[in-house]
XYZ file of C-alpha atoms in Angstrom:
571
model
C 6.910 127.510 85.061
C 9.475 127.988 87.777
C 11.886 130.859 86.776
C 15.141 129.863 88.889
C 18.227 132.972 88.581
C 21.499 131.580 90.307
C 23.856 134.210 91.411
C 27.532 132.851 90.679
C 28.755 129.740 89.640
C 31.477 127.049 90.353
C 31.002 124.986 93.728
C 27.324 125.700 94.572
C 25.646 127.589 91.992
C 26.223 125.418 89.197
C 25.807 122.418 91.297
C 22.258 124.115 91.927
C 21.164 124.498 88.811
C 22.382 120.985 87.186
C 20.417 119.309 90.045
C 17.500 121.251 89.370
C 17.328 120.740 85.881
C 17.396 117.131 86.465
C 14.585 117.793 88.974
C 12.150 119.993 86.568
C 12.793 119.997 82.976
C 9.884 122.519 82.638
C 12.352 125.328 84.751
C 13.925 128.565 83.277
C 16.937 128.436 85.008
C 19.753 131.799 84.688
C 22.972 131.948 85.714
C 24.752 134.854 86.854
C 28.532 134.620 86.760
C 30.825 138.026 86.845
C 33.643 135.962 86.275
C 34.799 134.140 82.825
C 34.460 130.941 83.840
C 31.414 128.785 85.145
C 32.778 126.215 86.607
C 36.292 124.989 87.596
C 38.111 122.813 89.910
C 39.232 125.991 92.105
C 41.086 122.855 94.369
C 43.288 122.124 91.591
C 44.627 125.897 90.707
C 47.966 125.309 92.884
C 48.860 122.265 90.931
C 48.234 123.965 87.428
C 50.837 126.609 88.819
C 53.534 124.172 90.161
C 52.598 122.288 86.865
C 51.792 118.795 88.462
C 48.476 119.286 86.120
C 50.102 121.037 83.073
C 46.497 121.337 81.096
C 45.078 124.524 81.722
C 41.674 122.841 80.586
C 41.797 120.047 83.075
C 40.359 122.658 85.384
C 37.217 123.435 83.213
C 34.421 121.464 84.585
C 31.713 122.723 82.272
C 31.683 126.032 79.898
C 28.496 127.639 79.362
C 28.029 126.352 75.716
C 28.122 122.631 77.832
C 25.772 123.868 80.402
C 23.284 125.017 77.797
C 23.851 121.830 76.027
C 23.114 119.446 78.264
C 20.904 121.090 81.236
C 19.125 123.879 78.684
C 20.695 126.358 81.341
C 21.064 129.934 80.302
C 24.455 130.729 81.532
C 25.340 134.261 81.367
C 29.417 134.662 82.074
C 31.060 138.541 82.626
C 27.289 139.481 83.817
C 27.572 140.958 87.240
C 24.464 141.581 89.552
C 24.659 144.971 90.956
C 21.340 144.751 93.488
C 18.551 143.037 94.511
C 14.915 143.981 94.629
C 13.105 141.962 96.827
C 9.713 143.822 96.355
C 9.934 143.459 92.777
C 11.850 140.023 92.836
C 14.173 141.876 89.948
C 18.125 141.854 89.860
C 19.383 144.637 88.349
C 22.524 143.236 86.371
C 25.778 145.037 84.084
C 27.094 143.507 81.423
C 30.899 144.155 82.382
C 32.280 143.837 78.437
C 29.912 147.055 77.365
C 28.506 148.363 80.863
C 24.671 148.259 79.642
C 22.518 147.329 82.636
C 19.447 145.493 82.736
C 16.858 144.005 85.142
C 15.701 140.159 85.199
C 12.950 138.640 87.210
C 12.831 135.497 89.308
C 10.747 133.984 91.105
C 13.093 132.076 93.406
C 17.104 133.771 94.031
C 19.841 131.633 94.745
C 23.203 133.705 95.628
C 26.411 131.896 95.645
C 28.967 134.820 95.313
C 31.572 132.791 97.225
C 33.747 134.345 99.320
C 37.246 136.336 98.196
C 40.383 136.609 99.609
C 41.820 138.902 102.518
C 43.861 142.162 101.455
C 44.065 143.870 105.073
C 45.456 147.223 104.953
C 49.181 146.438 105.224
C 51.360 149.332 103.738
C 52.472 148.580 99.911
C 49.773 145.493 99.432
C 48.889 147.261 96.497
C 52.154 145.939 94.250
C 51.145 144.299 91.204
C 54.095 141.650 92.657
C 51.597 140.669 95.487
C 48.971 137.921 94.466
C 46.411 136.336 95.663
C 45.269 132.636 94.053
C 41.314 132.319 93.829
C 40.337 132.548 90.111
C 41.724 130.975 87.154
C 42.645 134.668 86.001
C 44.814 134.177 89.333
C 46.720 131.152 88.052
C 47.496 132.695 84.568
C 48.839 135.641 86.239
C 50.868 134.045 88.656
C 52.080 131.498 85.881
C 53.074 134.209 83.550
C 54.942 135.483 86.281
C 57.013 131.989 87.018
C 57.514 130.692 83.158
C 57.711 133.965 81.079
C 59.139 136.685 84.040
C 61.304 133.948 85.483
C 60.670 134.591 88.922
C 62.790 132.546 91.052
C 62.358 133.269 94.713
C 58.893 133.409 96.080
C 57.067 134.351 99.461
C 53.788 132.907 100.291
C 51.760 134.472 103.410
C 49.449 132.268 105.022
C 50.040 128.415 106.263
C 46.743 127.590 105.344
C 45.238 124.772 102.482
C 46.129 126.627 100.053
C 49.325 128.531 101.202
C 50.777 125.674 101.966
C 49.226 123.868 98.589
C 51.115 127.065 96.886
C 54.532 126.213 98.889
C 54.546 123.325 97.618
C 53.936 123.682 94.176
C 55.775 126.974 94.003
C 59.061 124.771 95.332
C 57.926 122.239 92.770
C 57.828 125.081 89.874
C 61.537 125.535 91.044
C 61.424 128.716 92.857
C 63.369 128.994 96.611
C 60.199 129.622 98.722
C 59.656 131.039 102.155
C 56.243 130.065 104.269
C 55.314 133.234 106.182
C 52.404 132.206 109.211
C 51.520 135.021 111.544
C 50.662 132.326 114.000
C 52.554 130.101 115.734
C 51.582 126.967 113.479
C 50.307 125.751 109.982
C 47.169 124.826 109.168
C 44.985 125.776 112.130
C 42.495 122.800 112.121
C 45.353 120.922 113.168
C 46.459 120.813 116.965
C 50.091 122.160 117.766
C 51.590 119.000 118.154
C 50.198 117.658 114.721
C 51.231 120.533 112.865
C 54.461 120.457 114.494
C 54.958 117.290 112.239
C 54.288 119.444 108.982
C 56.785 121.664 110.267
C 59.427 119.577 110.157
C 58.990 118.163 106.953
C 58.005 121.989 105.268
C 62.145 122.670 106.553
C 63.714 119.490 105.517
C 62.049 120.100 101.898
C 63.913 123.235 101.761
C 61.466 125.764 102.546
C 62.216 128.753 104.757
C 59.349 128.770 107.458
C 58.797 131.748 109.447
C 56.485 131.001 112.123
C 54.778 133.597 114.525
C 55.582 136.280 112.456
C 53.200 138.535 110.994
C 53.584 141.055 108.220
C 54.401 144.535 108.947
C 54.951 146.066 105.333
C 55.431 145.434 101.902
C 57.985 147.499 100.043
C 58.371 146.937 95.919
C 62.279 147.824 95.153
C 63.202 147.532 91.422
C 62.047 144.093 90.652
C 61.847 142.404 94.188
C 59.159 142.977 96.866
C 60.777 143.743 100.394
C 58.529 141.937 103.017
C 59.207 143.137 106.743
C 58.071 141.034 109.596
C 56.843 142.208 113.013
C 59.770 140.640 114.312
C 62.108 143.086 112.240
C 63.355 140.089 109.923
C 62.896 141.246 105.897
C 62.490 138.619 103.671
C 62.756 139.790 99.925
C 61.080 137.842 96.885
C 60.631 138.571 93.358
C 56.717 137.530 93.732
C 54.330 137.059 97.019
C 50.937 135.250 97.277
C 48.761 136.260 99.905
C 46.818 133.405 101.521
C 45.829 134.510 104.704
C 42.050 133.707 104.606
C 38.561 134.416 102.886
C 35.501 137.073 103.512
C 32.177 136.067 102.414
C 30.753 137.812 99.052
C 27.990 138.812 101.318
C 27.557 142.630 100.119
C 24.695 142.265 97.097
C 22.887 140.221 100.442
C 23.236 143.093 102.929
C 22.286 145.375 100.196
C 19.018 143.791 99.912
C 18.919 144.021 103.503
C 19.128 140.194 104.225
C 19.865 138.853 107.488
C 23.924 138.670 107.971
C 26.192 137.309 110.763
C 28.752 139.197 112.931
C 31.348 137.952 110.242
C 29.070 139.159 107.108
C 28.184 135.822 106.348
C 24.489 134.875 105.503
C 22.373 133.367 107.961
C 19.871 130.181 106.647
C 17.716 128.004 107.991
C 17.696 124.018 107.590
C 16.495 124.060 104.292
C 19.227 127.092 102.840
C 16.644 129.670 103.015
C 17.578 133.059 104.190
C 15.468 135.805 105.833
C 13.600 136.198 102.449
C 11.355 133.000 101.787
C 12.251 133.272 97.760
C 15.832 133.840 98.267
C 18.287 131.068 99.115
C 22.078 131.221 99.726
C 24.911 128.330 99.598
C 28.825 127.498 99.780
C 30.842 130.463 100.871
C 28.718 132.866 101.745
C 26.593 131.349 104.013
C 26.838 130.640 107.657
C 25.447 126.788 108.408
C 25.725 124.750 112.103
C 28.211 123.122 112.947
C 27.492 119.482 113.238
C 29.287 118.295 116.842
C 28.375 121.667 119.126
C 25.216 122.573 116.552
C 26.893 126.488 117.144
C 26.222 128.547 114.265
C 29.967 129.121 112.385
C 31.089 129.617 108.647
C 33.307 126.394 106.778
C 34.710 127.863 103.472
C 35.066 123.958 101.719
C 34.464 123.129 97.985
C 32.738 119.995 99.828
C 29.897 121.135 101.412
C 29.112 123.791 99.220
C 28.174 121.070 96.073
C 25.783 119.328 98.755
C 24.337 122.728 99.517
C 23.617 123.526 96.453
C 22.219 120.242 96.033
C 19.848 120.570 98.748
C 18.853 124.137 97.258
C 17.973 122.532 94.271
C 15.601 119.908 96.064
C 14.172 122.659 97.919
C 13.218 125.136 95.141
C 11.710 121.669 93.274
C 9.470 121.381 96.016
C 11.147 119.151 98.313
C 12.155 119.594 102.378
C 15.530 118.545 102.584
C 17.312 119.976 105.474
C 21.145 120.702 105.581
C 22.414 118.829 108.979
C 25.397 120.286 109.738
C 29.414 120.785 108.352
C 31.967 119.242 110.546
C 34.714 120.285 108.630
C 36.392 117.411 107.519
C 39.329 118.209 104.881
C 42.601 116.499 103.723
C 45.940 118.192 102.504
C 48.927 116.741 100.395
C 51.680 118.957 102.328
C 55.420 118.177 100.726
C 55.944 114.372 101.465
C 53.233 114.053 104.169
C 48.907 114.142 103.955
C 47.413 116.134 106.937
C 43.503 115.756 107.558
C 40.796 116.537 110.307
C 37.570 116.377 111.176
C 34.933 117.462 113.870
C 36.567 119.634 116.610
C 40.160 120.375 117.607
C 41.497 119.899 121.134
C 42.111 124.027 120.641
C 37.912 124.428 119.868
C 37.437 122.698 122.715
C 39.596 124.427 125.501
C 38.319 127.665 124.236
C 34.432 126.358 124.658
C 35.387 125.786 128.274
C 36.168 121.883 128.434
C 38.853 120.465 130.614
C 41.065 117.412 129.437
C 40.315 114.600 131.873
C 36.893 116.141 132.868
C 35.035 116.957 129.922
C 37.144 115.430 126.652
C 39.780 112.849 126.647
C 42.524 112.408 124.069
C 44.827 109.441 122.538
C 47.637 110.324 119.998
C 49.146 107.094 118.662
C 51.453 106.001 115.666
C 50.608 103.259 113.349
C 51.309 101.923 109.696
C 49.558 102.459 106.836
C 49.718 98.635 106.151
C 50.906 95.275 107.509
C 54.286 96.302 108.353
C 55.702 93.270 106.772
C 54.227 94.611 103.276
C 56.965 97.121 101.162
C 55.986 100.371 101.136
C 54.538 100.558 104.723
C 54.914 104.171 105.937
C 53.815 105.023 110.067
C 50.885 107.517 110.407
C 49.775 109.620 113.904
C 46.351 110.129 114.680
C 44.623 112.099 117.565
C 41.509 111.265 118.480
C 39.202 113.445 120.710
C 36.361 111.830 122.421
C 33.565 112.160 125.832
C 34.720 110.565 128.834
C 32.051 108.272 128.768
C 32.814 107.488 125.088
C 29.858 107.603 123.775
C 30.806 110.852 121.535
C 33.733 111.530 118.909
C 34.425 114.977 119.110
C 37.242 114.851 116.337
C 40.328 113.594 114.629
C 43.012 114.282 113.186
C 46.009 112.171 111.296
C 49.324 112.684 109.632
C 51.504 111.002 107.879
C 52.688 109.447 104.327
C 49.995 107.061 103.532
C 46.649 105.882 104.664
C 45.677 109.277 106.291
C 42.845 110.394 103.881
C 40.771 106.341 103.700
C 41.631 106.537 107.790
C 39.991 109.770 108.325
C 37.076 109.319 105.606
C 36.335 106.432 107.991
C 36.418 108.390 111.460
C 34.178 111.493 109.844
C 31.337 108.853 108.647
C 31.778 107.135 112.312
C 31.118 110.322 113.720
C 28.504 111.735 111.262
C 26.455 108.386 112.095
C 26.819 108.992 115.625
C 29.456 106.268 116.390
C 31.359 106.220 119.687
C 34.529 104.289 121.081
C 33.060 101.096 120.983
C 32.053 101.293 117.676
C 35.751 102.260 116.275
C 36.797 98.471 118.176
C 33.846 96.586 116.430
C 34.382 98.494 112.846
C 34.679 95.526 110.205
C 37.544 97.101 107.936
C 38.880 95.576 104.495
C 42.317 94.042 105.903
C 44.885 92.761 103.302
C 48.774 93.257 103.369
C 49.066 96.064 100.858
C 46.090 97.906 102.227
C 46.003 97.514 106.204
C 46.650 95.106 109.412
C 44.539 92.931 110.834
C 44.009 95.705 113.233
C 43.634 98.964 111.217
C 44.307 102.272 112.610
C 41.250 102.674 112.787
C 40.409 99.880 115.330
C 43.191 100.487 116.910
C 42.370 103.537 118.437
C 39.234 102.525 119.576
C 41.218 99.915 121.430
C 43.377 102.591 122.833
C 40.642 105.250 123.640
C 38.673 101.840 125.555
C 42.196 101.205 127.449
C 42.273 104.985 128.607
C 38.196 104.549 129.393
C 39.055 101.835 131.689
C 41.789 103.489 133.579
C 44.234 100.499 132.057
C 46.557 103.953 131.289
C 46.938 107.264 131.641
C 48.732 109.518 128.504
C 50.855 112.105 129.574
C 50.964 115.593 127.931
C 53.221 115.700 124.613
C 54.402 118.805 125.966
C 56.515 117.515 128.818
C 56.596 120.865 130.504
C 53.136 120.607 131.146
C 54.418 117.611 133.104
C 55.574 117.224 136.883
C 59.400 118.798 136.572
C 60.356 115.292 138.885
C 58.261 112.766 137.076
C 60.870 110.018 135.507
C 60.923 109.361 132.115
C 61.809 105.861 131.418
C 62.953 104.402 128.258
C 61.995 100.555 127.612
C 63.599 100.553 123.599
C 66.080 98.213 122.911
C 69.805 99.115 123.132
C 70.005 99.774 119.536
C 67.180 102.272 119.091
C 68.875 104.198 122.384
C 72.056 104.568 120.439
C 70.451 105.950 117.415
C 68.420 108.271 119.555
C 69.053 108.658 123.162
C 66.281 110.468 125.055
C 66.927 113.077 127.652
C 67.414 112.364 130.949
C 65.800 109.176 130.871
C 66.418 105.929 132.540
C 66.862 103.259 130.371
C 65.564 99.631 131.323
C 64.645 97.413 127.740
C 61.347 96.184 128.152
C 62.426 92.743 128.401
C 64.457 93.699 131.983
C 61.672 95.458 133.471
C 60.427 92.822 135.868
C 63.694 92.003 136.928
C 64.792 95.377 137.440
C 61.829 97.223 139.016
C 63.830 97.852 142.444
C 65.765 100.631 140.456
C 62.771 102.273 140.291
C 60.381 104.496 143.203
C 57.696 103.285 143.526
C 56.440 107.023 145.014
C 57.484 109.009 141.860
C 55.758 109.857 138.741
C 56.770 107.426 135.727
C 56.349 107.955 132.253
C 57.191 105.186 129.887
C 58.470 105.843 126.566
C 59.583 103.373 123.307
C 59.446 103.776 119.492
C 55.811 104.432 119.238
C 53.918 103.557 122.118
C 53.780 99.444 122.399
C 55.787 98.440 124.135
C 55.892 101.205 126.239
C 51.998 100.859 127.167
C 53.032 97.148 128.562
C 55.599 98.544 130.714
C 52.965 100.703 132.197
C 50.932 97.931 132.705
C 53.601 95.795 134.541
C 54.530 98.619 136.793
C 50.514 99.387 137.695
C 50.178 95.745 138.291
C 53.467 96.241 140.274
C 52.305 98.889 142.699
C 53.436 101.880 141.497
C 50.708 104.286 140.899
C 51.560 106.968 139.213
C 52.125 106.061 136.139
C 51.428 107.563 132.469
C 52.529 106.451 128.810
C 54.201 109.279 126.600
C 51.775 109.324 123.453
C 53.076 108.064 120.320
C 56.551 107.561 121.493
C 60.043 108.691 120.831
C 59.301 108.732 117.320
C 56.546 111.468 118.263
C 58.869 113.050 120.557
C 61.350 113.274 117.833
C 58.892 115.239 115.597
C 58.215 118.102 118.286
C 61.661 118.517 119.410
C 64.258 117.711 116.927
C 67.703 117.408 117.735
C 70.658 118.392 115.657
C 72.845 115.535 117.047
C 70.776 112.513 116.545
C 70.260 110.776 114.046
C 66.689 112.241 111.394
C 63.377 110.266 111.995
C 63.201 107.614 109.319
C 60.100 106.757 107.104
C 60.162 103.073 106.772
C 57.421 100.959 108.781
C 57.643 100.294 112.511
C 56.922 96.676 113.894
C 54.352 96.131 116.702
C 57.632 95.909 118.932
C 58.465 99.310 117.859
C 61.698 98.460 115.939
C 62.308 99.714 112.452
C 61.983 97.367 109.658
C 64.387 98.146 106.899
């Protein structure tokens, strides 16, 4: 009889052992969990706090006395593993409600301590006012704190999933919030100009956003915590959540004298082993391959970790599954918009060396989230990175109201089967008025990413900077659409004028078409290459984009309703 001890629950350990147990009934299988809880939907602690789930037990996935119940699983909560012996194959383990100590055998070790997170050295971190959110303990504290302390203002540090999951539901809770990101954007697997988007929306929901700002100190006056930025700014708030990122639980591992990464994390092979044949390691803690440049890296997501532990399981029940690879893909609800990704970011790939137009192309392009005609259609933007040849997806990423998470669900299976450009076009999608158009999203940049393939266009940089200082922007919206938003120093010729009008334009100058979202504006470019003029490129996404990366305080705020395939607004 296989005797099977799991180091730490929740995502992967208990994962692990339920898949085992359905594997080998005959197993002894432990688990070791420091914590008081087994099992809980970690993803859903923001909402608890903001109340949007108001039952604390919602978050319980399984108790112990469940686990035993139905799996015959010895779960052992408030037990803490203090060191390995690998010789031996004993854990030496405290009891943390009496401090006894005591060794248990195994004959296979599965650690899945997670990962905890970051409390860098910043002068008065140490305030009892400064949380972090991680643990179910961490939701009752910071609840208590809301509800019986009446907090009412609130600083979060750290525009990442759950900083800005925290924002949200902190605003929600009714506290006056401010988002503090050290860099110069939210939610880093997100490109500037996508994030840009969230932005936006974080302000207009009321939300002070300090961007580019880092930390300095903390100071803990009375009852309010002074925070003081590197830019000199001091925000003060009666409570602060830190969310600035996550360190593998990786020290019991090093202590045994496994084989770590630079970053502590713990290096496996395909099958989750580490450098000890009767020791594996998932979720957190682990370092895996990532799945489009096969690079080793480490992917902290609730996601992966379950199918790790999964594969574990297999493993230690004899079988040879191999883990293939995380590429990251994740989805956030941020205020009144969804933000998701997957595969690599245009930033990943600049910084491995690629050059846009050599080595990667990308399309940005707006879209609704049904048949316009259909209430309730909202527009989404999606950027999709891909080989010049297009036979490879390197990413994508979407924003917007609706749509985003079944749009990029579809993209990350396309590119975990291997799909390329031509694929997207000849996707057979479920297409009825409430749920899509007869050209979803999807296809539709497929058709886009073929047109750019083909040298039918040529996008020009959303940072217009980037851009020749002489190139002319021209405008082909309707009259209307120019009054509610006038772009500057464009030329304005409606679409519908174009032909007859193409003598006001030279013929030797750099053009770059613009409309609402990017139709209309990709047929100008196509008369005025068919024209003669050469130089010619189509701003991506369109004024509406434009609108969302430089807002103006003198025109008039981007609407939400659908767009038509003629780029005008349908009310």
């Amino acid at each position: 009889m296989n005797k099977t001890v799991i180091i730490g629950g929740v995502a992967g350990g208990a994962s692990c052992a339920a898949r085992l147990r359905r594997l080998d009934e005959t197993a002894q299988i432990i688990i070791m969990e420091r914590g008081d809880y087994i099992s809980y939907a970690n993803c859903g602690l923001p909402y608890h706090v903001g109340g949007v789930i108001p039952s604390r037990d919602a978050l319980l996935v399984q108790t112990p006395e469940a686990m035993k119940k139905k799996f015959n699983i010895d779960v052992r909560i408030r037990n803490e593993v203090m060191s390995i012996d690998r010789e031996k194959k004993v854990i030496s383990v405290r009891k943390m409600e009496t401090g006894e100590m005591y060794e248990e055998s195994y004959d296979t070790l599965v650690i899945a301590t997670g990962s905890s997170p970051l409390r860098p050295p910043i002068p008065g971190i140490q305030s009892d006012r400064i949380q972090t959110l991680w643990t179910v303990n961490d939701t009752d504290r910071i609840r208590m704190a809301v509800q019986q302390q009446h907090a009412k203002t609130a600083a979060v540090i750290g525009g990442g999933f759950i900083g800005l999951e925290m924002a949200e539901n902190l605003h929600h809770a009714g506290l006056s919030v401010s988002l503090i990101e050290a860099a110069d954007q939210v939610m880093a697997p997100l490109d500037p100009e996508m994030a840009a988007m969230l932005h936006a929306n974080i302000r207009e929901n009321g939300v002070d956003l300090y961007l580019g700002d880092g930390v300095a100190a903390f100071e803990e006056t009375d009852h309010l915590v002074t925070i003081a930025l590197s830019s000199g700014k001091k925000v003060e708030a009666d409570i602060v959540i830190l969310s600035i990122g996550v360190r593998p639980n990786s020290q019991l591992a090093k202590d045994a004298g496994l084989a770590l990464n630079e970053r502590g994390g713990i290096c496996v092979d395909d099958f989750l082993r580490t450098s000890d044949a009767s020791i594996y390691a998932v979720g957190d803690v682990i370092e895996v391959e990532d799945f489009i440049f096969k690079n080793r890296t480490m992917v902290p997501l609730a996601g992966p970790a379950n199918k790790q532990g999964r594969i574990a399981a297999d493993n230690i029940a004899g079988g040879r599954e191999k883990y293939e690879g995380t590429q990251g893909t994740s989805v956030a609800k941020v205020f009144d918009l969804a933000a998701a990704s997957t595969g690599a970011n245009e930033k990943t790939l600049q910084k491995r060396g690629l050059v846009k137009g050599k080595d990667y192309e990308s399309i940005i392009i707006t879209q609704n989230s049904h048949a316009g005609y259909y209430p309730g259609a909202v527009p989404l933007t999606l950027k999709l990175l891909f080989s010049p040849d297009g036979s490879m997806i390197f990413g994508a990423q979407i924003v917007g109201r609706d749509g985003v998470d079944k749009r990029i669900d579809t993209l990350a299976v396309a590119i975990r089967l291997g799909a390329g450009i031509k694929d997207l076009k000849n996707l057979e999608l479920a297409y009825a008025p409430p749920f899509s158009s007869a050209k979803d999203p999807v296809n539709m940049a497929g058709f886009v990413a073929e047109n750019v393939l083909r040298h039918l266009v040529t996008f020009a940089d959303w940072d217009l900077s980037k851009e020749n200082k002489d190139a002319v922007l021209l405008d082909v919206r309707e009259n209307a659409e120019v009054a509610a938003f006038a772009l500057p120093r464009a030329v304005h010729i409606p679409l519908g004028q174009l032909r007859d009008r193409l003598q006001e334009l030279d013929p030797s100058k750099e053009i770059i078409t613009f409309c609402a979202i990017g139709v209309r504006s990709y047929n100008a470019a196509r008369i005025l290459m068919q024209h003669g003029f050469e130089k010619v490129k189509l701003y991506p996404g369109g004024t509406r984009f434009y609108q969302s990366l430089y807002p103006q305080s003198d025109s008039s705020p981007l609407t939400v309703e659908s767009v038509s395939d003629t780029g005008d607004v349908k009310k």
